[in-house]
Tab-separated table of C-alpha atoms in Angstrom:
chain	number	residue	atom	x	y	z
K	11	UNK	CA	182.363	57.834	61.394
K	12	UNK	CA	183.949	61.139	60.826
K	13	UNK	CA	185.830	59.438	58.053
K	14	UNK	CA	182.980	60.150	55.704
K	15	UNK	CA	183.754	63.806	55.474
K	16	UNK	CA	187.558	63.425	55.206
K	17	UNK	CA	188.905	64.230	51.651
K	18	UNK	CA	189.893	61.056	49.807
K	19	UNK	CA	193.407	60.569	48.345
K	20	UNK	CA	194.400	57.986	45.773
K	21	UNK	CA	198.097	57.177	45.647
K	22	UNK	CA	200.148	55.940	42.765
K	23	UNK	CA	203.649	54.486	43.460
K	24	UNK	CA	206.250	52.235	41.908
K	25	UNK	CA	208.515	51.589	44.858
K	26	UNK	CA	208.600	50.717	48.481
K	27	UNK	CA	206.296	53.560	49.395
K	28	UNK	CA	208.292	55.568	51.909
K	29	UNK	CA	206.462	58.822	51.051
K	30	UNK	CA	203.110	56.838	51.349
K	31	UNK	CA	204.257	55.681	54.761
K	32	UNK	CA	204.977	59.230	55.808
K	33	UNK	CA	201.507	60.306	54.604
K	34	UNK	CA	199.978	57.455	56.630
K	35	UNK	CA	201.734	58.427	59.742
K	36	UNK	CA	200.609	62.032	59.270
K	37	UNK	CA	197.000	60.858	58.920
K	38	UNK	CA	197.246	58.515	61.929
K	39	UNK	CA	198.665	61.239	64.121
K	40	UNK	CA	195.710	63.402	63.283
K	41	UNK	CA	197.781	65.994	61.508
K	42	UNK	CA	196.604	65.391	57.919
K	43	UNK	CA	192.807	65.482	57.685
K	44	UNK	CA	192.411	63.000	54.879
K	45	UNK	CA	192.030	59.343	54.146
K	46	UNK	CA	193.824	57.140	51.590
K	47	UNK	CA	191.082	55.357	49.715
K	48	UNK	CA	193.139	53.378	47.244
K	49	UNK	CA	196.871	52.664	46.292
K	50	UNK	CA	197.793	51.669	42.828
K	51	UNK	CA	201.196	50.458	41.490
K	52	UNK	CA	202.443	49.759	38.032
K	53	UNK	CA	204.954	47.332	39.621
K	54	UNK	CA	203.708	43.901	40.645
K	55	UNK	CA	204.653	43.124	44.249
K	56	UNK	CA	205.833	46.689	44.907
K	57	UNK	CA	206.363	47.381	48.630
K	58	UNK	CA	203.849	50.235	48.460
K	59	UNK	CA	201.064	47.639	47.695
K	60	UNK	CA	202.085	45.523	50.747
K	61	UNK	CA	202.172	48.573	52.919
K	62	UNK	CA	198.616	49.535	51.879
K	63	UNK	CA	197.378	46.029	52.408
K	64	UNK	CA	198.930	45.947	55.864
K	65	UNK	CA	196.844	49.066	56.693
K	66	UNK	CA	193.642	47.600	55.148
K	67	UNK	CA	193.703	50.022	52.273
K	68	UNK	CA	192.613	48.718	48.864
K	69	UNK	CA	195.746	47.980	46.864
K	70	UNK	CA	195.814	47.303	43.121
K	71	UNK	CA	198.506	46.387	40.662
K	72	UNK	CA	197.787	47.728	37.171
K	73	UNK	CA	199.757	46.253	34.389
K	74	UNK	CA	201.311	49.276	32.700
K	75	UNK	CA	201.392	47.924	29.164
K	76	UNK	CA	203.991	48.056	26.537
K	77	UNK	CA	205.522	51.511	27.077
K	78	UNK	CA	208.491	52.130	29.278
K	79	UNK	CA	207.953	55.627	30.565
K	80	UNK	CA	204.179	55.877	30.544
K	81	UNK	CA	201.010	53.886	30.967
K	82	UNK	CA	199.250	52.559	27.872
K	83	UNK	CA	195.719	53.640	27.270
K	84	UNK	CA	194.073	50.616	28.846
K	85	UNK	CA	196.266	50.898	32.003
K	86	UNK	CA	195.463	54.583	32.201
K	87	UNK	CA	191.696	53.874	31.937
K	88	UNK	CA	192.061	51.152	34.652
K	89	UNK	CA	193.770	53.604	36.994
K	90	UNK	CA	191.186	56.330	36.399
K	91	UNK	CA	188.328	53.793	37.006
K	92	UNK	CA	189.885	52.605	40.218
K	93	UNK	CA	190.534	56.085	41.515
K	94	UNK	CA	186.910	57.103	40.659
K	95	UNK	CA	185.395	53.953	42.199
K	96	UNK	CA	187.208	54.696	45.424
K	97	UNK	CA	186.061	58.338	45.441
K	98	UNK	CA	189.567	59.849	45.138
K	99	UNK	CA	189.387	63.682	45.100
K	100	UNK	CA	193.151	64.029	44.978
K	101	UNK	CA	195.743	61.925	43.141
K	102	UNK	CA	199.087	61.767	44.992
K	103	UNK	CA	202.173	60.436	43.125
K	104	UNK	CA	204.566	58.876	45.588
K	105	UNK	CA	207.607	57.509	43.699
K	106	UNK	CA	205.512	56.838	40.610
K	107	UNK	CA	207.928	56.394	37.707
K	108	UNK	CA	205.712	57.043	34.721
K	109	UNK	CA	204.468	60.197	33.028
K	110	UNK	CA	200.718	60.694	33.015
K	111	UNK	CA	199.181	61.640	29.728
K	112	UNK	CA	196.203	63.787	28.637
K	113	UNK	CA	193.204	61.487	29.608
K	114	UNK	CA	194.530	61.155	33.135
K	115	UNK	CA	195.200	64.895	33.558
K	116	UNK	CA	191.659	65.727	32.261
K	117	UNK	CA	190.041	63.186	34.646
K	118	UNK	CA	191.661	65.048	37.647
K	119	UNK	CA	192.240	68.672	36.594
K	120	UNK	CA	194.455	70.505	39.033
K	121	UNK	CA	194.112	67.579	41.390
K	122	UNK	CA	197.322	65.549	40.811
K	123	UNK	CA	200.431	66.331	42.837
K	124	UNK	CA	203.948	64.933	42.806
K	125	UNK	CA	207.151	65.207	44.819
K	126	UNK	CA	210.503	65.480	43.085
K	127	UNK	CA	213.864	65.069	44.731
K	128	UNK	CA	215.399	68.352	43.612
K	129	UNK	CA	214.865	72.069	43.793
K	130	UNK	CA	213.145	72.317	40.421
K	131	UNK	CA	213.651	73.623	37.760
K	132	UNK	CA	217.133	72.174	38.477
K	133	UNK	CA	217.572	68.464	37.797
K	134	UNK	CA	214.129	67.253	36.447
K	135	UNK	CA	213.778	63.540	35.502
K	136	UNK	CA	215.436	60.519	36.779
K	137	UNK	CA	217.952	60.143	39.661
K	138	UNK	CA	217.887	63.862	40.433
K	139	UNK	CA	220.201	63.404	43.496
K	140	UNK	CA	222.866	61.914	41.238
K	141	UNK	CA	222.412	64.805	38.698
K	142	UNK	CA	222.966	67.156	41.710
K	143	UNK	CA	226.168	65.402	42.807
K	144	UNK	CA	227.547	65.309	39.266
K	145	UNK	CA	226.808	69.005	38.713
K	146	UNK	CA	228.461	69.983	41.970
K	147	UNK	CA	225.693	72.011	43.617
K	148	UNK	CA	225.991	72.922	47.279
K	149	UNK	CA	222.167	72.875	47.772
K	150	UNK	CA	219.532	70.671	46.319
K	151	UNK	CA	216.273	69.615	47.991
K	152	UNK	CA	212.771	68.544	47.155
K	153	UNK	CA	209.740	70.081	45.376
K	154	UNK	CA	206.050	69.385	45.644
K	155	UNK	CA	204.321	70.444	42.410
K	156	UNK	CA	201.118	70.054	40.481
K	157	UNK	CA	201.370	67.522	37.587
K	158	UNK	CA	201.106	68.787	34.071
K	159	UNK	CA	202.000	67.426	30.673
K	160	UNK	CA	205.709	68.053	31.155
K	161	UNK	CA	208.302	66.134	33.172
K	162	UNK	CA	208.450	67.817	36.507
K	163	UNK	CA	207.287	71.140	35.107
K	164	UNK	CA	203.996	71.839	36.911
K	165	UNK	CA	203.243	74.678	39.295
K	166	UNK	CA	205.333	74.468	42.416
K	167	UNK	CA	203.539	74.348	45.716
K	168	UNK	CA	206.459	74.074	48.127
K	169	UNK	CA	210.201	73.404	48.211
K	170	UNK	CA	212.699	72.474	50.897
K	171	UNK	CA	216.478	73.014	50.452
K	172	UNK	CA	218.871	70.265	51.487
K	173	UNK	CA	222.624	70.881	51.667
K	174	UNK	CA	225.044	68.728	49.722
K	175	UNK	CA	227.953	67.803	51.935
K	176	UNK	CA	231.535	67.346	50.726
K	177	UNK	CA	231.535	63.672	51.662
K	178	UNK	CA	228.109	62.942	50.207
K	179	UNK	CA	227.674	60.036	47.882
K	180	UNK	CA	224.546	59.958	45.702
K	181	UNK	CA	223.022	57.510	48.144
K	182	UNK	CA	223.733	59.510	51.262
K	183	UNK	CA	222.337	62.653	49.645
K	184	UNK	CA	219.256	60.759	48.406
K	185	UNK	CA	218.597	59.554	51.956
K	186	UNK	CA	218.765	63.060	53.334
K	187	UNK	CA	216.501	64.412	50.624
K	188	UNK	CA	213.992	61.670	51.370
K	189	UNK	CA	214.001	62.622	55.064
K	190	UNK	CA	212.904	66.132	53.936
K	191	UNK	CA	210.336	64.712	51.565
K	192	UNK	CA	208.617	62.835	54.426
K	193	UNK	CA	208.106	66.036	56.323
K	194	UNK	CA	207.239	68.359	53.326
K	195	UNK	CA	204.764	66.127	51.428
K	196	UNK	CA	202.243	65.506	54.266
K	197	UNK	CA	202.442	69.174	55.243
K	198	UNK	CA	201.683	70.341	51.740
K	199	UNK	CA	198.865	67.790	51.374
K	200	UNK	CA	197.367	69.083	54.559
K	201	UNK	CA	197.314	72.574	53.170
K	202	UNK	CA	196.023	71.477	49.841
K	203	UNK	CA	193.100	69.326	51.010
K	204	UNK	CA	192.201	72.101	53.409
K	205	UNK	CA	191.898	74.587	50.611
K	206	UNK	CA	194.725	76.775	51.844
K	207	UNK	CA	196.656	76.813	48.552
K	208	UNK	CA	195.422	78.891	45.685
K	209	UNK	CA	196.966	78.408	42.240
K	210	UNK	CA	197.176	81.264	39.662
K	211	UNK	CA	199.090	80.250	36.643
K	212	UNK	CA	202.579	79.204	37.689
K	213	UNK	CA	202.312	80.678	41.178
K	214	UNK	CA	200.845	78.977	44.308
K	215	UNK	CA	199.785	81.191	47.217
K	216	UNK	CA	199.416	79.905	50.721
K	217	UNK	CA	196.728	81.097	53.108
K	218	UNK	CA	198.229	81.185	56.572
P	19	UNK	CA	253.425	96.950	55.826
P	20	UNK	CA	251.687	93.588	56.246
P	21	UNK	CA	249.818	94.597	53.116
P	22	UNK	CA	252.662	93.269	51.028
P	23	UNK	CA	251.831	89.668	51.835
P	24	UNK	CA	248.066	89.983	51.382
P	25	UNK	CA	246.744	88.333	48.239
P	26	UNK	CA	245.696	90.919	45.659
P	27	UNK	CA	242.199	91.021	44.174
P	28	UNK	CA	241.206	92.777	41.031
P	29	UNK	CA	237.453	93.564	40.736
P	30	UNK	CA	235.301	93.963	37.609
P	31	UNK	CA	231.858	95.565	37.930
P	32	UNK	CA	229.257	97.391	35.894
P	33	UNK	CA	226.960	98.796	38.528
P	34	UNK	CA	226.948	100.579	41.923
P	35	UNK	CA	229.280	98.014	43.536
P	36	UNK	CA	227.328	96.699	46.434
P	37	UNK	CA	229.194	93.431	46.446
P	38	UNK	CA	232.408	95.285	46.158
P	39	UNK	CA	231.318	97.329	49.175
P	40	UNK	CA	230.636	94.119	51.119
P	41	UNK	CA	234.125	92.849	50.208
P	42	UNK	CA	235.748	96.114	51.387
P	43	UNK	CA	233.906	95.954	54.750
P	44	UNK	CA	235.061	92.399	55.199
P	45	UNK	CA	238.614	93.449	54.530
P	46	UNK	CA	238.466	96.439	56.814
P	47	UNK	CA	237.054	94.419	59.593
P	48	UNK	CA	240.031	92.111	59.383
P	49	UNK	CA	237.894	89.111	58.303
P	50	UNK	CA	238.990	88.807	54.706
P	51	UNK	CA	242.860	88.637	54.422
P	52	UNK	CA	243.199	90.301	51.036
P	53	UNK	CA	243.581	93.651	49.400
P	54	UNK	CA	241.753	95.097	46.429
P	55	UNK	CA	244.488	96.330	44.108
P	56	UNK	CA	242.340	97.652	41.229
P	57	UNK	CA	238.703	98.075	40.181
P	58	UNK	CA	237.706	98.121	36.549
P	59	UNK	CA	234.350	98.933	34.992
P	60	UNK	CA	232.949	98.731	31.497
P	61	UNK	CA	230.455	101.513	32.353
P	62	UNK	CA	231.742	105.053	32.482
P	63	UNK	CA	230.837	106.724	35.776
P	64	UNK	CA	229.631	103.497	37.382
P	65	UNK	CA	229.118	103.754	41.117
P	66	UNK	CA	231.676	101.035	41.669
P	67	UNK	CA	234.482	103.363	40.360
P	68	UNK	CA	233.421	106.125	42.655
P	69	UNK	CA	233.392	103.748	45.633
P	70	UNK	CA	236.895	102.542	44.692
P	71	UNK	CA	238.227	106.113	44.356
P	72	UNK	CA	236.653	107.021	47.682
P	73	UNK	CA	238.762	104.231	49.214
P	74	UNK	CA	241.926	105.283	47.349
P	75	UNK	CA	241.859	102.126	45.200
P	76	UNK	CA	242.929	102.544	41.554
P	77	UNK	CA	239.727	102.784	39.493
P	78	UNK	CA	239.614	102.453	35.768
P	79	UNK	CA	236.957	102.704	33.052
P	80	UNK	CA	237.676	100.490	30.102
P	81	UNK	CA	235.579	101.212	26.995
P	82	UNK	CA	234.014	97.877	26.247
P	83	UNK	CA	233.988	98.194	22.361
P	84	UNK	CA	231.305	97.390	19.918
P	85	UNK	CA	229.758	94.222	21.357
P	86	UNK	CA	226.806	94.234	23.721
P	87	UNK	CA	227.460	91.137	25.791
P	88	UNK	CA	231.174	90.902	25.897
P	89	UNK	CA	234.400	92.963	25.677
P	90	UNK	CA	236.001	93.387	22.333
P	91	UNK	CA	239.633	92.139	22.035
P	92	UNK	CA	241.152	95.557	22.694
P	93	UNK	CA	239.103	96.037	25.859
P	94	UNK	CA	239.924	92.532	27.009
P	95	UNK	CA	243.635	93.273	26.534
P	96	UNK	CA	243.357	96.579	28.454
P	97	UNK	CA	241.678	94.774	31.358
P	98	UNK	CA	244.287	91.982	31.487
P	99	UNK	CA	247.090	94.595	31.428
P	100	UNK	CA	245.541	96.648	34.183
P	101	UNK	CA	244.978	93.570	36.373
P	102	UNK	CA	248.516	92.315	35.697
P	103	UNK	CA	250.043	95.757	36.397
P	104	UNK	CA	248.298	95.866	39.719
P	105	UNK	CA	249.385	92.384	40.633
P	106	UNK	CA	245.878	90.865	40.805
P	107	UNK	CA	246.124	87.191	41.713
P	108	UNK	CA	242.347	86.790	41.759
P	109	UNK	CA	239.735	88.369	39.571
P	110	UNK	CA	236.427	88.922	41.252
P	111	UNK	CA	233.316	89.752	39.178
P	112	UNK	CA	230.979	91.878	41.128
P	113	UNK	CA	227.972	92.672	39.012
P	114	UNK	CA	229.987	92.591	35.831
P	115	UNK	CA	227.516	92.321	32.958
P	116	UNK	CA	229.731	90.946	30.183
P	117	UNK	CA	230.915	87.327	29.392
P	118	UNK	CA	234.723	86.891	29.415
P	119	UNK	CA	236.221	85.151	26.520
P	120	UNK	CA	239.220	82.769	26.009
P	121	UNK	CA	242.158	85.209	26.309
P	122	UNK	CA	240.818	86.469	29.611
P	123	UNK	CA	240.307	83.078	30.994
P	124	UNK	CA	243.744	81.887	29.895
P	125	UNK	CA	245.337	84.904	31.591
P	126	UNK	CA	243.771	83.909	34.895
P	127	UNK	CA	243.235	80.198	34.869
P	128	UNK	CA	241.047	79.039	37.748
P	129	UNK	CA	241.424	82.459	39.225
P	130	UNK	CA	238.173	84.191	38.170
P	131	UNK	CA	235.085	84.037	40.328
P	132	UNK	CA	231.590	85.359	39.970
P	133	UNK	CA	228.402	85.580	42.111
P	134	UNK	CA	225.056	84.877	40.508
P	135	UNK	CA	221.678	85.686	42.094
P	136	UNK	CA	220.089	82.217	41.845
P	137	UNK	CA	220.697	78.648	42.877
P	138	UNK	CA	222.407	77.595	39.768
P	139	UNK	CA	221.854	75.660	37.427
P	140	UNK	CA	218.337	77.203	37.828
P	141	UNK	CA	217.975	80.654	36.214
P	142	UNK	CA	221.318	81.467	34.574
P	143	UNK	CA	221.682	84.751	32.674
P	144	UNK	CA	220.022	88.066	33.209
P	145	UNK	CA	217.520	89.091	35.891
P	146	UNK	CA	217.601	85.704	37.621
P	147	UNK	CA	215.317	87.003	40.464
P	148	UNK	CA	212.664	87.852	37.857
P	149	UNK	CA	213.024	84.441	36.194
P	150	UNK	CA	212.526	82.900	39.670
P	151	UNK	CA	209.315	84.942	40.305
P	152	UNK	CA	207.970	84.011	36.868
P	153	UNK	CA	208.737	80.317	37.361
P	154	UNK	CA	207.063	80.344	40.712
P	155	UNK	CA	209.899	78.706	42.758
P	156	UNK	CA	209.590	78.825	46.564
P	157	UNK	CA	213.413	79.014	46.995
P	158	UNK	CA	216.004	80.765	44.946
P	159	UNK	CA	219.287	82.125	46.310
P	160	UNK	CA	222.821	82.999	45.259
P	161	UNK	CA	225.750	81.010	43.864
P	162	UNK	CA	229.559	81.782	43.940
P	163	UNK	CA	231.230	79.929	41.091
P	164	UNK	CA	234.446	79.757	39.041
P	165	UNK	CA	234.119	81.463	35.725
P	166	UNK	CA	234.375	79.314	32.552
P	167	UNK	CA	233.464	79.859	28.943
P	168	UNK	CA	229.759	79.346	29.545
P	169	UNK	CA	227.136	81.623	31.036
P	170	UNK	CA	227.078	80.922	34.801
P	171	UNK	CA	228.160	77.345	34.209
P	172	UNK	CA	231.491	77.135	36.100
P	173	UNK	CA	232.311	74.937	39.119
P	174	UNK	CA	230.141	75.990	42.091
P	175	UNK	CA	232.037	77.053	45.218
P	176	UNK	CA	229.117	77.901	47.503
P	177	UNK	CA	225.419	78.563	47.518
P	178	UNK	CA	222.913	80.122	49.880
P	179	UNK	CA	219.123	79.481	49.635
P	180	UNK	CA	216.677	82.402	49.908
P	181	UNK	CA	212.914	81.827	50.272
P	182	UNK	CA	210.550	83.502	47.841
P	183	UNK	CA	207.615	84.929	49.818
P	184	UNK	CA	203.995	85.032	48.555
P	185	UNK	CA	204.089	88.776	48.536
P	186	UNK	CA	207.478	89.195	46.910
P	187	UNK	CA	207.896	91.391	43.900
P	188	UNK	CA	210.949	90.859	41.770
P	189	UNK	CA	212.452	93.886	43.435
P	190	UNK	CA	211.829	92.780	47.009
P	191	UNK	CA	213.227	89.322	46.211
P	192	UNK	CA	216.307	90.750	44.487
P	193	UNK	CA	216.959	92.857	47.595
P	194	UNK	CA	216.812	89.840	49.846
P	195	UNK	CA	219.108	87.823	47.561
P	196	UNK	CA	221.635	90.706	47.572
P	197	UNK	CA	221.682	90.668	51.348
P	198	UNK	CA	222.710	87.030	51.146
P	199	UNK	CA	225.313	87.838	48.505
P	200	UNK	CA	226.970	90.439	50.774
P	201	UNK	CA	227.500	87.790	53.471
P	202	UNK	CA	228.398	84.792	51.153
P	203	UNK	CA	230.841	86.403	48.701
P	204	UNK	CA	233.350	87.722	51.305
P	205	UNK	CA	233.250	84.436	53.141
P	206	UNK	CA	233.907	82.382	50.022
P	207	UNK	CA	236.753	84.819	48.978
P	208	UNK	CA	238.285	84.357	52.405
P	209	UNK	CA	238.338	80.534	52.001
P	210	UNK	CA	239.540	80.812	48.359
P	211	UNK	CA	242.432	83.212	48.906
P	212	UNK	CA	243.390	81.147	52.063
P	213	UNK	CA	243.752	77.984	49.913
P	214	UNK	CA	240.898	76.213	51.718
P	215	UNK	CA	238.988	75.314	48.561
P	216	UNK	CA	240.162	72.547	46.290
P	217	UNK	CA	238.523	72.184	42.940
P	218	UNK	CA	238.332	68.739	41.217
P	219	UNK	CA	236.441	68.962	38.013
P	220	UNK	CA	232.957	70.218	38.784
P	221	UNK	CA	233.248	69.735	42.515
P	222	UNK	CA	234.714	72.142	45.072
P	223	UNK	CA	235.841	70.732	48.383
P	224	UNK	CA	236.190	72.930	51.474
P	225	UNK	CA	238.969	72.343	54.126
P	226	UNK	CA	237.464	73.135	57.444
């Protein structure tokens, strides 16, 4: 009933969907006033698709095409069409392992967000928790940011520091960063879909 | 009397010496078991020299020579000689605005520390707080690190996150970072001179 007026979110993910799960829990608890209208994965049989199906949310595998780090043109068109058909007003990347190109960004201007497991601009790209361990930082964290043409370079909406412990392995650190992600991402999405975040250039301002 | 057994620290600074002041307070309160045996500045009349003199600590201006971003060979030799004459076992950079070159690093191997006003590796170099504002991060901070040949690239000993507020100016942010520095730097020096920090490659391990 009231669902009709809730902002619709489309989710793209490549993995088991733990951030998607956190978003679902936040919606179910009544904290995040949104609905997930479609989940898309570039990985056939990805856990995130099973999780969507288990919640009766439309779940689609889109074959990514011949490139390794991005979608080919056809795959990008398929994603845009699916998102549009399901009325997605926001596109939320949740462990999606490919870069989005121009057509996608133009279809959802200032409407695509991502979460990255470091305090950007430190450690963009793959396996950020491992980069952090190798560099020897004492704090890393996670960052929610708008998606632009770069790799993890868009305007930052929110960040959360996570300490690196002396006995951390990349895996133990990654787990602790993810626990922060599961709190931060739904909270930022709540503010975003409620119109409480204003973006001016590289700066995001929060209305309290 | 007991002074004889306290580890001796030489300090290099270019400004008013607020981190040096924090180190002095920590020594005077009995928290930091060390003594400052000499303060050197590349800036004639720098506040840090006045502060040293006011505490009866040997204070020396060393003319930096013709380069802008480093000491020339003669100036570097003068600094090394002064530090050695005053028995400095540790060299602490406190707002020192020049890069140290090979001879200096070889004279005090693994014995030179610096504090930088960002969460490295984000925002190395000058005016890190302004870089942070421009980039639009939500957290920056300060980093205590060993000094190597690079610019703010040495092994990290400790970091402290500082939030960036929506209404921060570069100045207000800088002030808040400095307040963190004044707590972090003496605490790290205490652990360092007490032998409680072990460095292996890029990682520093703290004995508790």
